[in-house]
Amino acid sequence: MDMSLSRLDCLFLAKVADQAERYHDVIAQLKDIINYTNAQLTIDERNLLSIAYKNLTATLRSSWRTIDTLQKKEALLSTRQQVKLMRVQKERIERDLDKLCRDVVGLLEKFLIPAATDGEEKVFYSKMRGDYYRYLAELTRFNSQEELGKKSLEAYKSAYRHALATLAPTHPTRLGLALNFAVYFHDIMRSPERACHLAKHAFDEAVTAAMTADSRVAVANIEDSLMILQLMRDDLILWQGEISKE
């Protein structure tokens, strides 16, 4: 960090970069804050970092899916040179995505998770670790899916155990973790049954907790929780449909 800039200055610059959709600049500012504060981020700083990586990753994954669809759709109509060019572009995206995922995983493992306090913060970072190892596992051209899938599973398990012990069933971080963990079972393990089991258990627990008389504090972030529950319900319907077709 430029010592002439305070932590508030860096946070301000990160927010400006976020508004301008300059997500690499957001990450650079937050990395400076991490180095300057021994990885003790505020919720505001942590969310900015998470959103920046999420948006960059989402763009790359979307680009990859677009080219993958084109390859399959145009396979019989394309020349050999066109097929080669699409493959080159797809590999370029895969390298960028691999680099980005390894960057955030390194940040989490070296700094953020060791410095995290027990409870929501540790669950949040451990969930992120599981998410980005999952994205890496999807890039089978560059990686061993089995090895990275195991690392993703390990991260999700650790986060989920901690969430069960420290967070209410209606807490949005716990629900978001359950949803992404279920996606892991569906997308990486190819097991819609296990995905449904995990998602339904988390969904039912949250609904039961929300209906109890002493749940007012637990549902403080009710809008976030309801949004995740809706996504979970949508995935459950989709996955149960897949199971019924087998």
Short mmCIF file of C-alpha atoms in Angstrom, two decimals:
data_model
loop_
_atom_site.label_atom_id
_atom_site.label_comp_id
_atom_site.label_asym_id
_atom_site.label_seq_id
_atom_site.Cartn_x
_atom_site.Cartn_y
_atom_site.Cartn_z
CA MET A 1 0.00 0.00 0.00
CA ASP A 2 1.14 3.51 -0.76
CA MET A 3 1.71 4.81 2.79
CA SER A 4 0.31 8.18 1.74
CA LEU A 5 -3.06 6.46 1.33
CA SER A 6 -5.05 5.55 4.42
CA ARG A 7 -7.18 2.45 4.74
CA LEU A 8 -10.25 4.61 4.11
CA ASP A 9 -8.63 5.99 0.97
CA CYS A 10 -8.02 2.48 -0.35
CA LEU A 11 -11.57 1.46 0.51
CA PHE A 12 -12.89 4.54 -1.27
CA LEU A 13 -10.84 3.72 -4.37
CA ALA A 14 -12.09 0.13 -4.25
CA LYS A 15 -15.70 1.34 -4.12
CA VAL A 16 -15.11 3.72 -7.04
CA ALA A 17 -13.52 0.89 -9.03
CA ASP A 18 -16.47 -1.35 -8.17
CA GLN A 19 -18.93 1.23 -9.48
CA ALA A 20 -16.86 1.52 -12.66
CA GLU A 21 -16.77 -2.30 -12.95
CA ARG A 22 -12.97 -2.24 -12.74
CA TYR A 23 -12.83 -5.41 -10.70
CA HIS A 24 -9.10 -6.04 -11.04
CA ASP A 25 -8.57 -2.60 -9.49
CA VAL A 26 -10.96 -3.49 -6.66
CA ILE A 27 -8.90 -6.60 -5.92
CA ALA A 28 -5.62 -4.65 -6.03
CA GLN A 29 -6.90 -2.14 -3.47
CA LEU A 30 -8.25 -4.85 -1.19
CA LYS A 31 -4.97 -6.79 -1.40
CA ASP A 32 -3.20 -3.67 -0.18
CA ILE A 33 -5.60 -3.45 2.75
CA ILE A 34 -5.05 -7.16 3.52
CA ASN A 35 -1.28 -6.65 3.63
CA TYR A 36 -1.62 -3.49 5.69
CA THR A 37 -4.05 -4.88 8.28
CA ASN A 38 -2.86 -8.49 8.68
CA ALA A 39 -5.87 -9.78 6.72
CA GLN A 40 -8.45 -8.28 9.06
CA LEU A 41 -11.13 -7.08 6.66
CA THR A 42 -14.39 -5.38 7.58
CA ILE A 43 -17.65 -6.83 6.25
CA ASP A 44 -17.77 -4.02 3.67
CA GLU A 45 -14.23 -4.77 2.48
CA ARG A 46 -14.82 -8.51 2.47
CA ASN A 47 -17.97 -8.18 0.37
CA LEU A 48 -16.20 -5.94 -2.16
CA LEU A 49 -13.44 -8.52 -2.54
CA SER A 50 -15.88 -11.38 -2.92
CA ILE A 51 -18.04 -9.55 -5.47
CA ALA A 52 -15.00 -8.53 -7.55
CA TYR A 53 -13.73 -12.11 -7.84
CA LYS A 54 -17.27 -13.38 -8.42
CA ASN A 55 -17.94 -10.96 -11.28
CA LEU A 56 -14.61 -11.64 -13.00
CA THR A 57 -15.11 -15.37 -12.68
CA ALA A 58 -18.72 -15.23 -13.86
CA THR A 59 -17.68 -13.36 -17.01
CA LEU A 60 -14.99 -15.90 -17.86
CA ARG A 61 -17.26 -18.89 -17.18
CA SER A 62 -19.99 -17.35 -19.33
CA SER A 63 -17.49 -16.75 -22.16
CA TRP A 64 -16.29 -20.34 -21.90
CA ARG A 65 -19.85 -21.69 -22.10
CA THR A 66 -20.60 -19.52 -25.13
CA ILE A 67 -17.62 -20.85 -27.08
CA ASP A 68 -18.29 -24.41 -25.92
CA THR A 69 -21.85 -24.12 -27.28
CA LEU A 70 -20.56 -22.67 -30.56
CA GLN A 71 -18.08 -25.51 -30.94
CA LYS A 72 -20.83 -28.09 -30.62
CA LYS A 73 -23.36 -26.19 -32.71
CA GLU A 74 -21.02 -25.28 -35.56
CA ALA A 75 -18.86 -28.41 -35.52
CA LEU A 76 -20.14 -29.75 -38.83
CA LEU A 77 -20.31 -26.33 -40.54
CA SER A 78 -16.90 -24.95 -39.53
CA THR A 79 -13.63 -25.35 -41.39
CA ARG A 80 -10.69 -27.06 -39.75
CA GLN A 81 -9.08 -23.65 -39.23
CA GLN A 82 -12.21 -22.25 -37.58
CA VAL A 83 -12.41 -25.22 -35.25
CA LYS A 84 -8.77 -24.65 -34.29
CA LEU A 85 -9.33 -20.93 -33.67
CA MET A 86 -12.31 -21.59 -31.40
CA ARG A 87 -10.25 -24.11 -29.45
CA VAL A 88 -7.40 -21.60 -29.05
CA GLN A 89 -9.80 -18.94 -27.76
CA LYS A 90 -11.41 -21.39 -25.36
CA GLU A 91 -8.01 -22.42 -23.99
CA ARG A 92 -7.09 -18.77 -23.49
CA ILE A 93 -10.21 -18.28 -21.37
CA GLU A 94 -9.42 -21.44 -19.42
CA ARG A 95 -5.92 -20.17 -18.61
CA ASP A 96 -7.32 -16.82 -17.44
CA LEU A 97 -9.91 -18.56 -15.27
CA ASP A 98 -7.34 -20.96 -13.85
CA LYS A 99 -5.06 -18.05 -12.91
CA LEU A 100 -7.89 -16.08 -11.31
CA CYS A 101 -9.16 -19.01 -9.25
CA ARG A 102 -5.67 -19.88 -8.01
CA ASP A 103 -5.15 -16.24 -7.07
CA VAL A 104 -8.20 -16.11 -4.80
CA VAL A 105 -7.52 -19.57 -3.34
CA GLY A 106 -3.98 -18.47 -2.44
CA LEU A 107 -5.30 -15.32 -0.79
CA LEU A 108 -7.80 -17.33 1.24
CA GLU A 109 -5.38 -20.05 2.33
CA LYS A 110 -2.41 -17.83 3.14
CA PHE A 111 -4.12 -14.85 4.72
CA LEU A 112 -7.88 -14.65 5.08
CA ILE A 113 -8.84 -18.05 6.55
CA PRO A 114 -5.97 -18.17 9.11
CA ALA A 115 -6.87 -14.65 10.30
CA ALA A 116 -10.64 -15.21 10.34
CA THR A 117 -12.62 -15.22 13.57
CA ASP A 118 -14.86 -18.17 14.39
CA GLY A 119 -18.41 -17.92 13.14
CA GLU A 120 -19.72 -16.20 10.03
CA GLU A 121 -16.35 -14.87 8.86
CA LYS A 122 -14.66 -18.27 8.85
CA VAL A 123 -17.68 -19.89 7.18
CA PHE A 124 -17.72 -17.15 4.52
CA TYR A 125 -14.06 -17.58 3.58
CA SER A 126 -14.15 -21.40 3.74
CA LYS A 127 -17.18 -21.38 1.44
CA MET A 128 -15.27 -19.17 -1.02
CA ARG A 129 -12.40 -21.65 -0.93
CA GLY A 130 -14.78 -24.49 -1.79
CA ASP A 131 -16.35 -22.45 -4.60
CA TYR A 132 -13.08 -21.62 -6.36
CA TYR A 133 -11.68 -25.11 -6.04
CA ARG A 134 -14.97 -26.24 -7.62
CA TYR A 135 -14.42 -23.88 -10.54
CA LEU A 136 -10.88 -25.23 -10.92
CA ALA A 137 -12.19 -28.79 -10.89
CA GLU A 138 -14.42 -27.90 -13.82
CA LEU A 139 -11.33 -27.01 -15.91
CA THR A 140 -10.38 -30.60 -16.61
CA ARG A 141 -8.12 -29.63 -19.53
CA PHE A 142 -5.61 -28.02 -17.14
CA ASN A 143 -6.27 -29.79 -13.87
CA SER A 144 -6.86 -33.12 -12.20
CA GLN A 145 -10.59 -32.97 -11.49
CA GLU A 146 -10.34 -35.68 -8.83
CA GLU A 147 -7.62 -33.87 -6.84
CA LEU A 148 -9.25 -30.45 -7.01
CA GLY A 149 -12.69 -31.94 -6.41
CA LYS A 150 -11.35 -33.40 -3.16
CA LYS A 151 -10.00 -30.02 -2.10
CA SER A 152 -13.35 -28.42 -2.85
CA LEU A 153 -15.14 -31.13 -0.87
CA GLU A 154 -12.74 -30.66 2.05
CA ALA A 155 -13.37 -26.91 2.08
CA TYR A 156 -17.14 -27.27 1.88
CA LYS A 157 -17.18 -29.92 4.64
CA SER A 158 -15.08 -27.73 6.94
CA ALA A 159 -17.26 -24.70 6.26
CA TYR A 160 -20.49 -26.66 6.74
CA ARG A 161 -19.41 -28.22 10.03
CA HIS A 162 -18.51 -24.78 11.32
CA ALA A 163 -21.76 -23.28 10.02
CA LEU A 164 -23.85 -25.93 11.76
CA ALA A 165 -22.10 -25.15 15.04
CA THR A 166 -22.11 -21.36 14.87
CA LEU A 167 -24.84 -20.03 12.56
CA ALA A 168 -28.63 -20.20 12.67
CA PRO A 169 -30.36 -22.31 9.98
CA THR A 170 -31.82 -19.11 8.51
CA HIS A 171 -28.50 -17.27 8.28
CA PRO A 172 -27.87 -16.31 4.63
CA THR A 173 -24.20 -17.34 4.77
CA ARG A 174 -25.16 -20.81 6.03
CA LEU A 175 -27.90 -21.11 3.40
CA GLY A 176 -25.59 -19.89 0.61
CA LEU A 177 -23.03 -22.46 1.67
CA ALA A 178 -25.63 -25.25 1.65
CA LEU A 179 -26.76 -24.23 -1.84
CA ASN A 180 -23.23 -24.17 -3.28
CA PHE A 181 -22.30 -27.41 -1.52
CA ALA A 182 -25.35 -29.04 -3.12
CA VAL A 183 -24.27 -27.67 -6.52
CA TYR A 184 -20.88 -29.31 -5.91
CA PHE A 185 -22.56 -32.71 -5.47
CA HIS A 186 -24.61 -32.16 -8.62
CA ASP A 187 -21.96 -30.70 -10.93
CA ILE A 188 -18.72 -32.30 -9.75
CA MET A 189 -19.86 -35.57 -8.14
CA ARG A 190 -22.68 -36.03 -10.70
CA SER A 191 -25.03 -37.00 -7.87
CA PRO A 192 -28.40 -35.21 -7.99
CA GLU A 193 -29.53 -37.50 -5.16
CA ARG A 194 -26.91 -36.18 -2.72
CA ALA A 195 -27.48 -32.64 -3.96
CA CYS A 196 -31.20 -32.94 -3.24
CA HIS A 197 -30.62 -34.50 0.17
CA LEU A 198 -28.35 -31.67 1.31
CA ALA A 199 -30.45 -28.86 -0.17
CA LYS A 200 -33.75 -30.24 1.15
CA HIS A 201 -32.33 -30.70 4.65
CA ALA A 202 -31.04 -27.11 4.73
CA PHE A 203 -34.31 -25.79 3.25
CA ASP A 204 -36.49 -27.65 5.76
CA GLU A 205 -34.32 -26.59 8.70
CA ALA A 206 -34.51 -22.93 7.67
CA VAL A 207 -38.29 -23.01 7.22
CA THR A 208 -38.78 -24.71 10.59
CA ALA A 209 -36.51 -22.21 12.33
CA ALA A 210 -38.24 -19.24 10.67
CA MET A 211 -41.59 -20.44 11.98
CA THR A 212 -40.51 -20.60 15.62
CA ALA A 213 -41.40 -17.80 17.99
CA ASP A 214 -37.80 -17.00 18.91
CA SER A 215 -36.50 -16.72 15.36
CA ARG A 216 -36.79 -12.93 14.95
CA VAL A 217 -33.08 -12.36 15.54
CA ALA A 218 -32.15 -15.30 13.31
CA VAL A 219 -34.03 -13.87 10.32
CA ALA A 220 -32.57 -10.37 10.53
CA ASN A 221 -31.37 -10.70 6.93
CA ILE A 222 -34.69 -12.13 5.80
CA GLU A 223 -34.54 -10.79 2.22
CA ASP A 224 -31.15 -12.43 1.54
CA SER A 225 -32.33 -15.67 3.14
CA LEU A 226 -35.56 -15.75 1.15
CA MET A 227 -33.68 -15.18 -2.11
CA ILE A 228 -31.34 -18.11 -1.40
CA LEU A 229 -34.25 -20.32 -0.36
CA GLN A 230 -35.97 -19.57 -3.67
CA LEU A 231 -32.82 -20.51 -5.59
CA MET A 232 -32.56 -23.67 -3.52
CA ARG A 233 -36.19 -24.54 -4.23
CA ASP A 234 -35.68 -24.00 -7.97
CA ASP A 235 -32.63 -26.29 -7.99
CA LEU A 236 -34.47 -28.93 -5.97
CA ILE A 237 -37.27 -29.01 -8.56
CA LEU A 238 -34.73 -29.29 -11.38
CA TRP A 239 -32.66 -32.01 -9.70
CA GLN A 240 -35.70 -34.03 -8.62
CA GLY A 241 -36.84 -33.94 -12.25
CA GLU A 242 -33.47 -35.38 -13.31
CA ILE A 243 -33.79 -38.19 -10.75
CA SER A 244 -37.31 -39.08 -11.88
CA LYS A 245 -36.08 -39.46 -15.49
CA GLU A 246 -33.44 -42.02 -14.54
#
